[in-house]
PDB file of C-alpha atoms and ligand atoms in Angstrom:
ATOM      1  CA  MET A 359     120.973 103.572 105.330  1.00 95.00           C
ATOM      2  CA  GLN A 360     117.081 103.290 105.644  1.00 97.00           C
ATOM      3  CA  CYS A 361     115.149 103.295 102.578  1.00 98.00           C
ATOM      4  CA  PRO A 362     112.662 106.172 102.361  1.00 98.00           C
ATOM      5  CA  CYS A 363     109.809 104.210 101.449  1.00 98.00           C
ATOM      6  CA  ASN A 364     110.217 101.886 104.437  1.00 96.00           C
ATOM      7  CA  PRO A 365     112.583 102.621 107.644  1.00 94.00           C
ATOM      8  CA  GLN A 366     112.351  98.762 108.150  1.00 96.00           C
ATOM      9  CA  ASN A 367     114.564  98.205 104.727  1.00 97.00           C
ATOM     10  CA  LEU A 368     117.827  99.091 103.730  1.00 98.00           C
ATOM     11  CA  TYR A 369     117.781 101.306 100.579  1.00 98.00           C
ATOM     12  CA  ALA A 370     120.755  99.300  99.249  1.00 98.00           C
ATOM     13  CA  THR A 371     118.266  96.420  98.892  1.00 97.00           C
ATOM     14  CA  CYS A 372     114.979  97.955  98.582  1.00 98.00           C
ATOM     15  CA  CYS A 373     114.621 100.766  96.080  1.00 98.00           C
ATOM     16  CA  GLN A 374     118.434 101.565  95.132  1.00 98.00           C
ATOM     17  CA  PRO A 375     118.607  98.825  92.850  1.00 98.00           C
ATOM     18  CA  LEU A 376     115.424 100.238  90.812  1.00 98.00           C
ATOM     19  CA  HIS A 377     116.857 103.780  90.928  1.00 98.00           C
ATOM     20  CA  LEU A 378     120.181 102.287  89.698  1.00 97.00           C
ATOM     21  CA  GLY A 379     118.260 100.541  86.922  1.00 96.00           C
ATOM     22  CA  THR A 380     119.664  97.016  87.828  1.00 96.00           C
ATOM     23  CA  HIS A 381     116.239  95.901  88.735  1.00 96.00           C
ATOM     24  CA  LEU A 382     112.799  96.889  87.323  1.00 96.00           C
ATOM     25  CA  ALA A 383     109.618  97.216  89.464  1.00 98.00           C
ATOM     26  CA  HIS A 384     107.671  93.921  89.354  1.00 97.00           C
ATOM     27  CA  THR A 385     104.468  95.396  90.630  1.00 98.00           C
ATOM     28  CA  PRO A 386     102.792  98.927  90.804  1.00 98.00           C
ATOM     29  CA  LEU A 387     103.251  98.872  94.377  1.00 98.00           C
ATOM     30  CA  GLN A 388     107.040  98.515  94.059  1.00 98.00           C
ATOM     31  CA  LEU A 389     107.197 101.259  91.481  1.00 98.00           C
ATOM     32  CA  MET A 390     105.071 103.524  93.458  1.00 98.00           C
ATOM     33  CA  ARG A 391     107.458 102.941  96.663  1.00 98.00           C
ATOM     34  CA  SER A 392     110.612 103.393  94.769  1.00 98.00           C
ATOM     35  CA  ARG A 393     109.029 106.510  92.930  1.00 98.00           C
ATOM     36  CA  TYR A 394     108.315 107.946  96.882  1.00 98.00           C
ATOM     37  CA  SER A 395     111.933 107.145  97.391  1.00 98.00           C
ATOM     38  CA  ALA A 396     113.150 108.806  94.200  1.00 98.00           C
ATOM     39  CA  TYR A 397     111.391 112.235  95.411  1.00 98.00           C
ATOM     40  CA  ALA A 398     112.703 111.804  98.810  1.00 97.00           C
ATOM     41  CA  MET A 399     116.288 111.298  97.223  1.00 97.00           C
ATOM     42  CA  ARG A 400     115.689 113.754  94.488  1.00 97.00           C
ATOM     43  CA  GLN A 401     116.645 111.001  91.675  1.00 97.00           C
ATOM     44  CA  ILE A 402     114.731 113.020  89.025  1.00 98.00           C
ATOM     45  CA  ASP A 403     115.821 111.118  86.263  1.00 97.00           C
ATOM     46  CA  TYR A 404     114.129 108.239  87.962  1.00 98.00           C
ATOM     47  CA  LEU A 405     111.083 109.871  88.048  1.00 98.00           C
ATOM     48  CA  MET A 406     111.133 110.882  84.501  1.00 98.00           C
ATOM     49  CA  HIS A 407     111.872 107.299  83.269  1.00 97.00           C
ATOM     50  CA  THR A 408     109.032 105.711  85.317  1.00 98.00           C
ATOM     51  CA  THR A 409     106.387 108.337  83.944  1.00 98.00           C
ATOM     52  CA  HIS A 410     104.342 107.216  81.097  1.00 98.00           C
ATOM     53  CA  ALA A 411     105.536 108.970  77.930  1.00 97.00           C
ATOM     54  CA  SER A 412     101.711 109.719  77.325  1.00 97.00           C
ATOM     55  CA  VAL A 413     101.653 112.025  80.189  1.00 97.00           C
ATOM     56  CA  LEU A 414     105.197 113.068  80.494  1.00 95.00           C
ATOM     57  CA  LYS A 415     104.332 116.679  79.362  1.00 96.00           C
ATOM     58  CA  LEU A 416     101.899 116.938  82.638  1.00 95.00           C
ATOM     59  CA  TYR A 417     105.305 116.585  84.488  1.00 95.00           C
ATOM     60  CA  PRO A 418     107.750 118.940  83.537  1.00 96.00           C
ATOM     61  CA  ARG A 419     111.440 117.878  84.558  1.00 97.00           C
ATOM     62  CA  ALA A 420     112.039 121.345  85.915  1.00 98.00           C
ATOM     63  CA  SER A 421     108.725 121.444  88.082  1.00 97.00           C
ATOM     64  CA  VAL A 422     109.359 117.856  89.370  1.00 97.00           C
ATOM     65  CA  ALA A 423     112.883 118.960  90.373  1.00 98.00           C
ATOM     66  CA  GLN A 424     111.921 122.132  91.929  1.00 97.00           C
ATOM     67  CA  TRP A 425     109.412 120.502  93.945  1.00 97.00           C
ATOM     68  CA  ALA A 426     111.470 117.554  95.029  1.00 97.00           C
ATOM     69  CA  ASN A 427     114.525 119.857  95.849  1.00 97.00           C
ATOM     70  CA  SER A 428     112.161 121.939  98.167  1.00 97.00           C
ATOM     71  CA  THR A 429     110.439 119.267  99.933  1.00 98.00           C
ATOM     72  CA  ILE A 430     111.329 116.970 102.718  1.00 97.00           C
ATOM     73  CA  PHE A 431     109.614 113.700 103.132  1.00 97.00           C
ATOM     74  CA  TYR A 432     108.773 111.908 106.504  1.00 96.00           C
ATOM     75  CA  GLY A 433     106.885 108.926 105.478  1.00 96.00           C
ATOM     76  CA  LEU A 434     104.761 106.825 103.347  1.00 98.00           C
ATOM     77  CA  THR A 435     101.781 104.569 104.212  1.00 98.00           C
ATOM     78  CA  ILE A 436     100.343 102.346 101.663  1.00 98.00           C
ATOM     79  CA  LEU A 437      96.392 102.323 102.273  1.00 98.00           C
ATOM     80  CA  TYR A 438      95.522 100.154  99.155  1.00 98.00           C
ATOM     81  CA  ALA A 439      97.232  98.309  96.279  1.00 98.00           C
ATOM     82  CA  GLU A 440      95.369  96.071  93.924  1.00 98.00           C
ATOM     83  CA  GLY A 441      95.701  95.740  90.156  1.00 97.00           C
ATOM     84  CA  THR A 442      96.860  98.990  88.693  1.00 98.00           C
ATOM     85  CA  ILE A 443      95.773 100.877  91.434  1.00 98.00           C
ATOM     86  CA  VAL A 444      98.185 102.219  94.564  1.00 98.00           C
ATOM     87  CA  GLU A 445      96.562 104.392  97.252  1.00 98.00           C
ATOM     88  CA  PHE A 446      98.821 106.019  99.694  1.00 98.00           C
ATOM     89  CA  GLU A 447      99.636 108.707 102.070  1.00 98.00           C
ATOM     90  CA  ALA A 448     102.894 110.570 102.022  1.00 98.00           C
ATOM     91  CA  GLN A 449     103.767 113.222 104.820  1.00 97.00           C
ATOM     92  CA  PHE A 450     106.075 115.850 103.663  1.00 97.00           C
ATOM     93  CA  SER A 451     106.924 119.594 104.113  1.00 98.00           C
ATOM     94  CA  THR A 452     107.522 122.136 101.375  1.00 97.00           C
ATOM     95  CA  ASN A 453     109.848 125.065 101.871  1.00 96.00           C
ATOM     96  CA  ASN A 454     109.839 124.493 105.708  1.00 94.00           C
ATOM     97  CA  LYS A 455     105.753 124.706 105.947  1.00 97.00           C
ATOM     98  CA  PRO A 456     103.925 122.617 108.252  1.00 97.00           C
ATOM     99  CA  THR A 457     103.863 119.190 107.371  1.00 97.00           C
ATOM    100  CA  GLU A 458     101.115 118.153 104.768  1.00 96.00           C
ATOM    101  CA  LEU A 459      99.581 114.951 104.245  1.00 97.00           C
ATOM    102  CA  LEU A 460      99.327 113.717 100.469  1.00 96.00           C
ATOM    103  CA  HIS A 461      96.288 111.227  99.915  1.00 98.00           C
ATOM    104  CA  GLU A 462      96.649 109.871  96.324  1.00 98.00           C
ATOM    105  CA  ARG A 463      95.359 107.282  94.315  1.00 98.00           C
ATOM    106  CA  SER A 464      97.767 106.556  91.638  1.00 98.00           C
ATOM    107  CA  VAL A 465      97.194 104.416  88.541  1.00 98.00           C
ATOM    108  CA  PHE A 466      99.923 102.792  86.687  1.00 98.00           C
ATOM    109  CA  ILE A 467     100.279 100.988  83.282  1.00 98.00           C
ATOM    110  CA  GLN A 468     102.356  98.225  82.094  1.00 98.00           C
ATOM    111  CA  GLU A 469     104.047  98.386  78.582  1.00 97.00           C
ATOM    112  CA  HIS A 470     106.428  95.821  77.399  1.00 96.00           C
ATOM    113  CA  GLY A 471     107.097  94.581  80.724  1.00 95.00           C
ATOM    114  CA  VAL A 472     107.718  97.750  82.349  1.00 97.00           C
ATOM    115  CA  TRP A 473     105.502  99.536  84.695  1.00 98.00           C
ATOM    116  CA  TYR A 474     104.932 103.265  84.508  1.00 98.00           C
ATOM    117  CA  TYR A 475     103.030 105.967  86.529  1.00 98.00           C
ATOM    118  CA  THR A 476     100.281 107.247  84.655  1.00 97.00           C
ATOM    119  CA  LYS A 477      98.258 109.723  86.794  1.00 96.00           C
ATOM    120  CA  GLY A 478      97.103 110.286  90.457  1.00 95.00           C
ATOM    121  CA  GLU A 479      93.958 111.285  91.966  1.00 96.00           C
ATOM    122  CA  HIS A 480      94.221 113.509  95.068  1.00 94.00           C
ATOM    123  CA  LEU A 481      91.696 112.350  97.808  1.00 94.00           C
ATOM    124  CA  SER A 482      91.304 114.165 101.035  1.00 76.00           C
TER     125      SER A 482
HETATM  126 ZN1   ZN B1869     112.272 101.391  99.370  1.00 66.41          ZN
END
C-alpha cells in the first residue's frame, strides 16, 4: 500500500519501519512525515512515543485518539524543513465535515539521538 505521507512511496519502506520501531527518524522531516502517517493510520502509541515528555500532558492520549479516529487524511505537503523546524500543510476532514487545511510550523527536539515533536504553531 502507498504511504499516507507520500503516495509515491510504499508504506512498508517509508513510515512503517518507524511505526514498528525498527528504525528511528533521522531528521525532523522524517519524524514529521511518520507522525502524519501515524495520524492517518491511527497509530496512537507512535504519536505518544514521539511527543516529547515535557509537553505530553498537552496531548492527552484519549484526545489524540478521538481526533485521529474521527479524521480522514487526504495529503501532506512539506513547505519548509530546516534545522529543528518543519512547516507543512495537511488536508483532512473530521466527522465528515468539509475538507480543512492545517498549516503548521512544527518544532522538534533531539534528545539522546532521538527526535521528538515539541510544539506546533498554526499559521493561516
Ligand atoms: Zn511515509
